[in-house]
C-alpha positions as MATLAB code, in Angstrom:
seq = 'MVLEVAMFMVKSGLEQAFETSFRQASNLISSMPGYESHELHQCLEVPGKYLLLVRWQTLEDHTVGFRESPTYQKWKQLLHHFYDPFPTVEHFTEVFSGKR';
ca = [
     108.661  -89.043   32.953;
     111.699  -89.283   35.384;
     113.637  -87.178   37.113;
     116.806  -87.839   37.878;
     118.082  -85.430   40.676;
     121.904  -85.572   42.059;
     122.785  -82.164   44.459;
     126.520  -81.946   44.230;
     128.853  -79.838   46.077;
     132.411  -78.819   44.171;
     135.686  -78.202   45.839;
     135.952  -74.923   46.860;
     137.326  -72.174   44.163;
     136.409  -74.733   40.874;
     132.854  -73.432   40.396;
     134.055  -71.776   37.624;
     135.441  -74.135   36.001;
     132.821  -76.697   36.723;
     130.687  -74.568   35.082;
     133.335  -74.256   31.970;
     133.354  -77.665   31.954;
     129.495  -78.542   32.363;
     128.520  -76.346   29.249;
     130.811  -78.705   27.509;
     129.446  -81.559   29.449;
     125.297  -80.677   28.433;
     126.254  -81.415   24.998;
     127.131  -84.784   25.520;
     123.817  -85.544   28.116;
     121.566  -83.895   25.595;
     121.933  -86.259   22.303;
     121.406  -88.948   24.676;
     118.616  -91.428   23.967;
     115.414  -91.015   25.948;
     116.757  -87.272   26.845;
     114.079  -84.200   27.651;
     116.215  -81.413   29.438;
     118.357  -80.335   31.832;
     119.076  -77.947   34.470;
     121.347  -76.616   37.184;
     121.102  -74.312   39.690;
     123.977  -73.234   42.007;
     123.018  -72.907   46.058;
     122.233  -69.200   46.573;
     123.357  -70.094   51.063;
     125.791  -72.327   50.387;
     128.958  -72.096   48.169;
     129.779  -74.421   45.520;
     126.750  -76.287   46.049;
     124.654  -77.264   43.031;
     121.631  -79.294   41.992;
     121.135  -81.098   38.582;
     117.546  -81.932   37.116;
     117.560  -84.171   34.445;
     114.695  -85.308   32.236;
     114.623  -88.769   30.518;
     111.649  -90.630   28.512;
     112.624  -93.656   31.628;
     114.370  -94.676   34.601;
     116.559  -97.135   31.494;
     117.151  -94.169   29.407;
     119.549  -92.945   31.949;
     120.932  -96.342   34.275;
     121.543  -97.523   31.090;
     121.355  -95.653   28.213;
     123.557  -93.356   29.412;
     125.099  -94.032   32.346;
     126.877  -97.392   29.927;
     127.789  -96.010   27.043;
     131.058  -94.875   26.100;
     129.422  -90.468   25.897;
     129.013  -91.079   30.362;
     132.699  -91.946   30.325;
     133.021  -88.371   28.936;
     130.689  -86.825   30.701;
     132.908  -88.427   33.943;
     136.467  -86.883   32.898;
     134.857  -83.638   31.955;
     132.495  -83.636   35.388;
     133.695  -86.379   38.465;
     137.039  -84.567   39.354;
     134.665  -81.828   41.297;
     132.846  -83.312   43.111;
     133.870  -83.872   47.349;
     131.724  -85.619   47.809;
     130.477  -87.583   45.257;
     127.029  -86.821   44.941;
     124.215  -88.929   45.245;
     121.124  -89.832   41.804;
     117.576  -90.259   42.812;
     115.058  -90.752   40.130;
     111.830  -89.635   41.087;
     107.870  -90.221   39.096;
     105.664  -86.732   38.703;
     102.729  -86.892   41.432;
     100.845  -83.388   41.254;
     102.613  -80.404   38.998;
     100.584  -77.093   39.652;
     101.227  -73.747   37.376;
     100.474  -70.324   38.350;
];
């Protein structure tokens, strides 16, 4: 399992429009092969700051399967104009998991 992590800033005043567009875009990403789940979190301390977590079966499911697909072009149209600056996306693999 690979965890995609993106932290981004949404332009001031566009947070509600972004969240609405993100709900539409969620249907796109969740239809991709290798997709497992995703979460969007809003920062409590910094207005307009969001954290996106996406779980993929493999790194290539995201970097090739999604990023090189027509579906990604639709994702870009829905979301990329909200970001300033454009987010950095990183990928992680689990080392340890603790649960209560």
